[in-house]
PDB file of C-alpha atoms in Angstrom:
ATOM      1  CA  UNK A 311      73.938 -89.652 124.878  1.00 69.00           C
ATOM      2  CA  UNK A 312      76.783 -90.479 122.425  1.00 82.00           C
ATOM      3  CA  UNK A 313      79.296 -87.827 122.095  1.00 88.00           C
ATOM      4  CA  UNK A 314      80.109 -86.913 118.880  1.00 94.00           C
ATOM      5  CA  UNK A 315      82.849 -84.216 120.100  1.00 91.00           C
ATOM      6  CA  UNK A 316      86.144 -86.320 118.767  1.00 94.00           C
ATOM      7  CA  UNK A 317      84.380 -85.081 115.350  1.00 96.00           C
ATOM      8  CA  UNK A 318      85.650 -81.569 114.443  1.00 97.00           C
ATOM      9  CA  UNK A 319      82.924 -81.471 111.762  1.00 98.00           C
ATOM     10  CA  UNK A 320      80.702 -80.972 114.749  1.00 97.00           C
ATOM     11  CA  UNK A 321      82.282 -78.238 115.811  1.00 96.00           C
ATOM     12  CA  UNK A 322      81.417 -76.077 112.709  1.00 98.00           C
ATOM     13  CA  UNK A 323      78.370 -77.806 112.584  1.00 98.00           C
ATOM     14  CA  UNK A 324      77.348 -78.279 116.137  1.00 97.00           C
ATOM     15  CA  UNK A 325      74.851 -81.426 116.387  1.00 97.00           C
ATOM     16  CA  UNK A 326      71.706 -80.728 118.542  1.00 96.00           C
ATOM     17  CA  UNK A 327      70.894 -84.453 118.543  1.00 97.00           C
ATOM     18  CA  UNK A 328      74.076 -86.035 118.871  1.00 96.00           C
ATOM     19  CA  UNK A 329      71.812 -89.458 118.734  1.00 97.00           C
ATOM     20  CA  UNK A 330      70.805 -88.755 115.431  1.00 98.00           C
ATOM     21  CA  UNK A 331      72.481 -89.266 112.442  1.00 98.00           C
ATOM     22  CA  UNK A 332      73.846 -86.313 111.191  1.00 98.00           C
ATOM     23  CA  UNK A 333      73.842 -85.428 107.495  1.00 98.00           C
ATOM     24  CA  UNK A 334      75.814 -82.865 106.040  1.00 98.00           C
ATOM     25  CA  UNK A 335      74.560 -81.852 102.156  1.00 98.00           C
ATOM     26  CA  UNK A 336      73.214 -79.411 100.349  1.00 97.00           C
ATOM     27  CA  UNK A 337      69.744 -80.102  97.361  1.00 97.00           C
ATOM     28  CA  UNK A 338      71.431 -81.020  94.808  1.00 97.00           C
ATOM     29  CA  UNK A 339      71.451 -84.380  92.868  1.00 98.00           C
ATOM     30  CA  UNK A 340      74.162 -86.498  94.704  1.00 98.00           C
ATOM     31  CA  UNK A 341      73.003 -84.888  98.008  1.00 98.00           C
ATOM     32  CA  UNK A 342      68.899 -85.370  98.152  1.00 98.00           C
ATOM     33  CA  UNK A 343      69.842 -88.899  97.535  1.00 98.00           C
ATOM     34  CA  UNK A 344      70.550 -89.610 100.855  1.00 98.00           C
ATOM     35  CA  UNK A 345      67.852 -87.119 102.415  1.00 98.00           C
ATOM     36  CA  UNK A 346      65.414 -89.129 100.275  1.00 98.00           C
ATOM     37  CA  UNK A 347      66.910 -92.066 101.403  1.00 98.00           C
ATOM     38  CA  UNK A 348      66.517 -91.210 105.505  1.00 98.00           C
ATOM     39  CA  UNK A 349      62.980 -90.190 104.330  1.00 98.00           C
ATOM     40  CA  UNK A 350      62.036 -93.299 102.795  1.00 98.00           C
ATOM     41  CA  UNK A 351      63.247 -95.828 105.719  1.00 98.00           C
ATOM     42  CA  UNK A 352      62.321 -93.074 108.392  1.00 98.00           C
ATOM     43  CA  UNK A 353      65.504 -92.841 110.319  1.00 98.00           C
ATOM     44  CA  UNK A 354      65.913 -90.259 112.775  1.00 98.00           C
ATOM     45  CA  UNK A 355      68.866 -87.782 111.389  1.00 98.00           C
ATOM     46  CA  UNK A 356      70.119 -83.940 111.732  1.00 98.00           C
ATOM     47  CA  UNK A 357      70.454 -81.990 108.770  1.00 98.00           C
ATOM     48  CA  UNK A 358      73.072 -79.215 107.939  1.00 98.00           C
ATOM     49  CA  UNK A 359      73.452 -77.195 104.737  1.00 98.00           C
ATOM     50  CA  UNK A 360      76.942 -77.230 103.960  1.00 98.00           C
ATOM     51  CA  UNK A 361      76.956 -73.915 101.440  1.00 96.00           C
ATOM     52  CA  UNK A 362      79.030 -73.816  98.083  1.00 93.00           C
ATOM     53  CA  UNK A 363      78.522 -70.200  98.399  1.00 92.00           C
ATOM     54  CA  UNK A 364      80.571 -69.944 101.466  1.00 95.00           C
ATOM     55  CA  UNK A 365      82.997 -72.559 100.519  1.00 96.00           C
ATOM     56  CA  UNK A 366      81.896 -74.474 103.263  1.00 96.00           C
ATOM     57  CA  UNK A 367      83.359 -77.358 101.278  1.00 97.00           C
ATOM     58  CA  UNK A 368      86.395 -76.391 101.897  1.00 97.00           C
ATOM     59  CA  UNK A 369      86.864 -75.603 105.350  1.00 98.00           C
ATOM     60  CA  UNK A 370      88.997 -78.025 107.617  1.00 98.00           C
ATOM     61  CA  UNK A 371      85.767 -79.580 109.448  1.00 97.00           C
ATOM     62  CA  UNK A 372      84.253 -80.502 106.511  1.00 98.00           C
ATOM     63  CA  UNK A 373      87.350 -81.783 104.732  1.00 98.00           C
ATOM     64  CA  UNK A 374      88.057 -84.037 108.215  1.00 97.00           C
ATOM     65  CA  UNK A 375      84.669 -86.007 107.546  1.00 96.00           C
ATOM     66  CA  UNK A 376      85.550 -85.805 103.488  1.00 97.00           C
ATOM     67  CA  UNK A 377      89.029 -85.168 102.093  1.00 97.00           C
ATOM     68  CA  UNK A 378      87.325 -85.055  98.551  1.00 97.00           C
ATOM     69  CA  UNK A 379      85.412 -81.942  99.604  1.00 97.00           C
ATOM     70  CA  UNK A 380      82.129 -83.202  98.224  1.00 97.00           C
ATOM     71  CA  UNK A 381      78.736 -83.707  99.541  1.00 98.00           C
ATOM     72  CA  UNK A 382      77.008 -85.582 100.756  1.00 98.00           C
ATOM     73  CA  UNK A 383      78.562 -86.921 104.214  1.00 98.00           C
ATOM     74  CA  UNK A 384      77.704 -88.428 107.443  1.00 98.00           C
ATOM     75  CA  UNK A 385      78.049 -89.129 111.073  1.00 98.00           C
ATOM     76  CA  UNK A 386      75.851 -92.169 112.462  1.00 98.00           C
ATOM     77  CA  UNK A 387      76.344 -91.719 115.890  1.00 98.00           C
ATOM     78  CA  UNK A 388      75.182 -95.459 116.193  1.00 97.00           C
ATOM     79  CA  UNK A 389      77.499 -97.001 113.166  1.00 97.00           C
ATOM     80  CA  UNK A 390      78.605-100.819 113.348  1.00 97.00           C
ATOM     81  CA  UNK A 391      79.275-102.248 116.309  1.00 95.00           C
ATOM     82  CA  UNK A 392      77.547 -98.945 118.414  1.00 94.00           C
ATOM     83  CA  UNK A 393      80.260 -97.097 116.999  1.00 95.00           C
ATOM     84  CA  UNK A 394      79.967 -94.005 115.073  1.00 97.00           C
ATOM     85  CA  UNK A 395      81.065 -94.291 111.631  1.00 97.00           C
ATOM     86  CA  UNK A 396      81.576 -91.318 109.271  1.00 97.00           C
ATOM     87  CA  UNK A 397      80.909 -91.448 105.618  1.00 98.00           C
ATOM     88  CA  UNK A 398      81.126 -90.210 102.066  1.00 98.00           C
ATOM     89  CA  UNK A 399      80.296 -91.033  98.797  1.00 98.00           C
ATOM     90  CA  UNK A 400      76.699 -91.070  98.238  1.00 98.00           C
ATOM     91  CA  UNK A 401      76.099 -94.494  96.613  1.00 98.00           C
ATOM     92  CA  UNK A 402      78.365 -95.723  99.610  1.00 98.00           C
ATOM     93  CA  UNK A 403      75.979 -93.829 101.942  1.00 98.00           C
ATOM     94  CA  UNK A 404      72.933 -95.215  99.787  1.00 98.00           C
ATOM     95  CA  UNK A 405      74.284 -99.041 100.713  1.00 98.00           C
ATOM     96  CA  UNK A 406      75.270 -97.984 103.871  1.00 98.00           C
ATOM     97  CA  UNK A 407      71.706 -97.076 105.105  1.00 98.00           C
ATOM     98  CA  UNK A 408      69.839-100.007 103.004  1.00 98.00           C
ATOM     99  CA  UNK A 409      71.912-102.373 105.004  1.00 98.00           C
ATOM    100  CA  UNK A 410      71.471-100.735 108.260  1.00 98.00           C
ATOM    101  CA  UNK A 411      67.723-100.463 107.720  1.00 98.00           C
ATOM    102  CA  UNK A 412      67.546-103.782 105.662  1.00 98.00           C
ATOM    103  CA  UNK A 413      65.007-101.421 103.380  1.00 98.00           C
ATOM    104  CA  UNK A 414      65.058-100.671  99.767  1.00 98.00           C
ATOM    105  CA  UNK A 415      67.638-103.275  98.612  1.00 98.00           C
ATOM    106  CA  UNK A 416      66.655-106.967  98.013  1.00 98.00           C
ATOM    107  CA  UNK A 417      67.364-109.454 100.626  1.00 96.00           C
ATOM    108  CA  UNK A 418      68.443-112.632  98.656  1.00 97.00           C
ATOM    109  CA  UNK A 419      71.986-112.111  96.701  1.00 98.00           C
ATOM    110  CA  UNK A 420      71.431-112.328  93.164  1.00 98.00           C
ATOM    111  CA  UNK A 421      68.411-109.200  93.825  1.00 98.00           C
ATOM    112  CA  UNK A 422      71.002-107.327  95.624  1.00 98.00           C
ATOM    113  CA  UNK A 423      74.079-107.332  93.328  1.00 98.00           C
ATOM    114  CA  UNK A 424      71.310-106.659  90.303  1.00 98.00           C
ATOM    115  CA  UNK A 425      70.549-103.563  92.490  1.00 98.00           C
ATOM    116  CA  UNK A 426      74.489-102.422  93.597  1.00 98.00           C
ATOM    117  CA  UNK A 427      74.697-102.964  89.282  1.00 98.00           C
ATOM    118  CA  UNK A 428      72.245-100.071  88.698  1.00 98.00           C
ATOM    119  CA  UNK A 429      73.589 -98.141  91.589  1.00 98.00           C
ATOM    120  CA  UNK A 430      76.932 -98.487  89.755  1.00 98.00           C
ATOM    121  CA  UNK A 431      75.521 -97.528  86.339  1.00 98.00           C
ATOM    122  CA  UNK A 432      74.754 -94.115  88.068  1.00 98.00           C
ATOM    123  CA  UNK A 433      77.290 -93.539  89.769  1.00 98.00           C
ATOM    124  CA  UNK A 434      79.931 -94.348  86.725  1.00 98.00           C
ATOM    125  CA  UNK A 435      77.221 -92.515  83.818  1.00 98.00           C
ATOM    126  CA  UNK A 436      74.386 -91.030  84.721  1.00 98.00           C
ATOM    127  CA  UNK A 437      75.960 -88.484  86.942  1.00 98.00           C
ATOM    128  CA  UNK A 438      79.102 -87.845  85.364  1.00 98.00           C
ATOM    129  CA  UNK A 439      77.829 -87.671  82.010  1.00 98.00           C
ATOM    130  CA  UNK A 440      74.671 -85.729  83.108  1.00 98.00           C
ATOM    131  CA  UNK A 441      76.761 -83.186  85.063  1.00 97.00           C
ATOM    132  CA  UNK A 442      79.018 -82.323  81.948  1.00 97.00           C
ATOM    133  CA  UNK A 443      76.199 -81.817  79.878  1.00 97.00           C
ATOM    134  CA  UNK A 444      74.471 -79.008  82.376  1.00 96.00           C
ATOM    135  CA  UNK A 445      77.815 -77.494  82.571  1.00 95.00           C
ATOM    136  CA  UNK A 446      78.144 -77.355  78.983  1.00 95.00           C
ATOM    137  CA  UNK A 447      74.780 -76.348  78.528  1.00 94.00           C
ATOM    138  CA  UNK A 448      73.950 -73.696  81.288  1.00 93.00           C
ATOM    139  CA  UNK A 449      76.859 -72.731  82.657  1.00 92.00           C
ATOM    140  CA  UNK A 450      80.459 -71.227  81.460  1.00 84.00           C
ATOM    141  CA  UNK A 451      80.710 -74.265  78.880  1.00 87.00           C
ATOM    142  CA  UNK A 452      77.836 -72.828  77.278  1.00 85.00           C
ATOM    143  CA  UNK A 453      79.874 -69.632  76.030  1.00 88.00           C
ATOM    144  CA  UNK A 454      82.396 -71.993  73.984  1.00 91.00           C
ATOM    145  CA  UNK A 455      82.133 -71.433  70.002  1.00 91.00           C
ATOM    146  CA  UNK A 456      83.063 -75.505  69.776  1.00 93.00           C
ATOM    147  CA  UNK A 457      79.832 -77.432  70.235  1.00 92.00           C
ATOM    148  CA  UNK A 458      81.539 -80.870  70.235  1.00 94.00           C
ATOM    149  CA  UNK A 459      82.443 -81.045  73.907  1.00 92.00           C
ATOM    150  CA  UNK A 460      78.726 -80.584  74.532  1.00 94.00           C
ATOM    151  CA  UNK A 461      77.073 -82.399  71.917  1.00 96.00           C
ATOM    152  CA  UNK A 462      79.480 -85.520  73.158  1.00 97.00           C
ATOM    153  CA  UNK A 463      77.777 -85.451  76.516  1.00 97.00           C
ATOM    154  CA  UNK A 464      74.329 -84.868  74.422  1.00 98.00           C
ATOM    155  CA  UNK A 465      75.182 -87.935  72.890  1.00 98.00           C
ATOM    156  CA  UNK A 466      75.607 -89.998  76.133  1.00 98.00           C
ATOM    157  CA  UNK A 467      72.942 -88.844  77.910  1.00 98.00           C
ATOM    158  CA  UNK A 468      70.894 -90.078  75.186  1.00 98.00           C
ATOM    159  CA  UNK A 469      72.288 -93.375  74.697  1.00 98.00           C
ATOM    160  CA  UNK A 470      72.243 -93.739  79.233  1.00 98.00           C
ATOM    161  CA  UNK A 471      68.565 -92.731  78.812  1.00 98.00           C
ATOM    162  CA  UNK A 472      67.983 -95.047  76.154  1.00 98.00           C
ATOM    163  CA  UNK A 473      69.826 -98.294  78.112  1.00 98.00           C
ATOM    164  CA  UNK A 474      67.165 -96.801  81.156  1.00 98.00           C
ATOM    165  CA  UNK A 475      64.175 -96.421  79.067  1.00 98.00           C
ATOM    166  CA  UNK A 476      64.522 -99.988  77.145  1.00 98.00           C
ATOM    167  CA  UNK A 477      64.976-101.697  80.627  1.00 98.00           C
ATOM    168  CA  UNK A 478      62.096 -99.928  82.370  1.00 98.00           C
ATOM    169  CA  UNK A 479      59.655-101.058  79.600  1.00 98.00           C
ATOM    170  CA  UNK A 480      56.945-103.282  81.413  1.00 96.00           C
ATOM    171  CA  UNK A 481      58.448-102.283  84.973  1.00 98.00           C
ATOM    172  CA  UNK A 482      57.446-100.391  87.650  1.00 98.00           C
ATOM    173  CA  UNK A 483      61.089 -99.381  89.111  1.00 99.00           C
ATOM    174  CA  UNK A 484      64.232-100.405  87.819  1.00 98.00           C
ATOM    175  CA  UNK A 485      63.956-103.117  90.074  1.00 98.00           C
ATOM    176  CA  UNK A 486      60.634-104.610  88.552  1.00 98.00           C
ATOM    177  CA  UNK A 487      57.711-104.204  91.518  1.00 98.00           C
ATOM    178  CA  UNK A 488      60.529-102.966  93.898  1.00 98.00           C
ATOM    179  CA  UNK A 489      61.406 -99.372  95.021  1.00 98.00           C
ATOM    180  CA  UNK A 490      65.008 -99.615  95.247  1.00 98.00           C
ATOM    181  CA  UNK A 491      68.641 -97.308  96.161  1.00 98.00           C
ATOM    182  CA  UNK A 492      69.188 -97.526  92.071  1.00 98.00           C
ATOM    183  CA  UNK A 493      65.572 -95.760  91.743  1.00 99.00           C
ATOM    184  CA  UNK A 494      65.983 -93.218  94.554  1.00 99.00           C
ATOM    185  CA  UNK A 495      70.379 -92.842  92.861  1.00 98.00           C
ATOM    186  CA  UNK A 496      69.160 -92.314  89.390  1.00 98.00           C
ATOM    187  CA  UNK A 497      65.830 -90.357  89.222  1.00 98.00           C
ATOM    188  CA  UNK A 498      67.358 -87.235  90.882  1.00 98.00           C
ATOM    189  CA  UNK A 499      69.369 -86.633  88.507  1.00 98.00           C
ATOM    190  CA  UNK A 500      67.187 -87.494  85.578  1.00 98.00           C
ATOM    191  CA  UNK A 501      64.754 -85.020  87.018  1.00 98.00           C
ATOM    192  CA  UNK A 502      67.848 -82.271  87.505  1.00 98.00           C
ATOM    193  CA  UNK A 503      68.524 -82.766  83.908  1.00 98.00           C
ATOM    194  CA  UNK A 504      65.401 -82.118  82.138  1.00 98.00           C
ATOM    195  CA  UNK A 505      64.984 -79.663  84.920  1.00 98.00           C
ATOM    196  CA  UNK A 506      67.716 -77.210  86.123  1.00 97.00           C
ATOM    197  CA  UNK A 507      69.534 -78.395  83.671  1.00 97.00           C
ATOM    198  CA  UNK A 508      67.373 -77.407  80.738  1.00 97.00           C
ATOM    199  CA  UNK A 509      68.333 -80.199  78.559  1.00 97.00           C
ATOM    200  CA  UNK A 510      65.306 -82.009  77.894  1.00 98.00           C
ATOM    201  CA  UNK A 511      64.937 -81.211  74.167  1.00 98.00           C
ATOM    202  CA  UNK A 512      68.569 -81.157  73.601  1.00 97.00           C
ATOM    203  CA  UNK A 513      68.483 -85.026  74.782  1.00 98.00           C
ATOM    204  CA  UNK A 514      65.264 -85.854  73.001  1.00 98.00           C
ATOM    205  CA  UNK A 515      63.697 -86.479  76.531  1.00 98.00           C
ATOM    206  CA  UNK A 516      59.997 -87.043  75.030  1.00 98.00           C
ATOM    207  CA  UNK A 517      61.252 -89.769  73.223  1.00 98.00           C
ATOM    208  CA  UNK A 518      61.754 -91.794  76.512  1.00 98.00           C
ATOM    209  CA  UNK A 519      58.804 -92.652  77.306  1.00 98.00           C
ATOM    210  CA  UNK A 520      59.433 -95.145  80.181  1.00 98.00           C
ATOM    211  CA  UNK A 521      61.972 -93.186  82.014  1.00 98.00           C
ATOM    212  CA  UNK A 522      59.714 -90.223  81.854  1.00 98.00           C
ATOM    213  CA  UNK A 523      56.706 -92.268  83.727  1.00 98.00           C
ATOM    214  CA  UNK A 524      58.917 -93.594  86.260  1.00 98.00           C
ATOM    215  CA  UNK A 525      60.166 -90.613  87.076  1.00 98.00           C
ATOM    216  CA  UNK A 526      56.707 -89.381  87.242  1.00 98.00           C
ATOM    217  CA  UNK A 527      55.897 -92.055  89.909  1.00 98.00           C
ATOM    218  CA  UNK A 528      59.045 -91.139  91.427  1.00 99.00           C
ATOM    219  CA  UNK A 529      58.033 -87.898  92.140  1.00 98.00           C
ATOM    220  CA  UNK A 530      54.999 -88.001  93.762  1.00 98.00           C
ATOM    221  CA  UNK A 531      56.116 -90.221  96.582  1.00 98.00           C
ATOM    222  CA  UNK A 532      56.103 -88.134  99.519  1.00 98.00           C
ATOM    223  CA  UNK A 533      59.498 -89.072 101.003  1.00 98.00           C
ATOM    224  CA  UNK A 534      60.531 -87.522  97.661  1.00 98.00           C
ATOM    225  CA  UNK A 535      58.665 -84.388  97.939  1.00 98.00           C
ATOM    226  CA  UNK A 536      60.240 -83.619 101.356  1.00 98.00           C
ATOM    227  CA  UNK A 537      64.178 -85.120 100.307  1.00 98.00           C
ATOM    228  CA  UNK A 538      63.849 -82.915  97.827  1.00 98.00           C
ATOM    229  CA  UNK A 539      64.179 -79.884 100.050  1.00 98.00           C
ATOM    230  CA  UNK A 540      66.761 -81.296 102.671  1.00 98.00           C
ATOM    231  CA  UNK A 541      68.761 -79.352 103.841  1.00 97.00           C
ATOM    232  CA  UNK A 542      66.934 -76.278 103.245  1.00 94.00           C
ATOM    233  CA  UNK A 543      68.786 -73.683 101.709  1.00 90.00           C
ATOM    234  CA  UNK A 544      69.851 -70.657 103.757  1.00 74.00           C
TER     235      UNK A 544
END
């Protein structure tokens, strides 16, 4: 049994497999990447719900596995070379597990740098610009008098969706035929914005007609259905 105890995330966390990989999150977009992700390829893991409410963040374990306080992590008690390897950053987690698994990432080099290229345009736009615009639009930003911080991110949201939606015309996934880490990055947070977010008219989201049946696809898989939920919140 590997022992995971050199970890001090495990000791605020305690891991009941320790031959499991362990995945610290919580549902939101960045982190239901990854437990769509171990879904998908079907890798044994350990979930824990690290809570915002709490600050769990912030505590020392946590911060020891991720100095940038953020989720999603991990602990893959079985990481290169039988080692285990801790790891943040969910698009690094995303290529982390594709390559591990050799699942949901093209095999041939020109496929896979395509792929890492979509991963990057969410990582660098789709997120960040997606985030702003819920904060501006639900939360405290949604007080300010001055619209133009919000209506900026309006603005970009639209214009990512509309890159998305040209490119997915006459394709299944952003791939083409392929299920890939740039569908399972992206659609989370396309579905979080028209969702919790509450931003679908402000973004003209009927108008994208492509995006809006891929994510519809997306969806209904039933790795989704379940990553959606992982970890359970307390």
């Amino acid at each position: 049994m590997t022992d995971l105890s050199p970890f001090p995330i495990t000791q605020k966390w305690p891991a009941q497999h320790p031959d499991r990989l362990q995945l610290y999150s919580l549902p939101t977009p960045n982190g239901v990447k990854v437990s769509i992700m171990l879904e998908e390829t079907g890798l044994a893991y350990e979930p824990h719900l690290v809570s915002f409410e709490t600050h769990d963040q912030m505590s020392p374990e946590f911060l020891s596995l991720n100095p940038n306080n953020k989720i999603p992590a991990i602990l893959d008690p079985h990481g290169p070379g039988g080692k285990p390897l801790a790891l943040f950053e969910s698009g690094a987690i995303l290529l982390y597990l594709a390559d591990k698994t050799g699942k949901l990432i093209p095999q041939d080099a020109a496929g896979r740098y395509e792929t890492i290229q979509w991963l990057m345009f969410q990582m660098g736009g789709i997120g960040p610009m997606f985030g702003q615009l819920g904060f501006f639009n639900k939360f405290a930003g949604k007080d300010y008098e001055d619209k133009r911080p919000r209506d900026r991110y309006v603005a970009e949201s639209k214009r990512l969706l509309g890159v998305l939606d040209k490119h997915l015309a006459n394709r299944a996934w952003i791939m083409g035929d392929d299920y890939t880490i740039a569908d399972i990055a992206s659609f989370p947070w396309i579905r979080n914005l028209i969702g919790f977010y509450e931003a679908g008219d402000l973004v003209g989201f009927s108008e994208f007609k492509n995006v809006a049946r891929v994510l519809e696809t997306f969806v209904a898989r039933p790795a989704v259905v379940k990553g959606l939920g992982i970890p359970k919140r307390g």
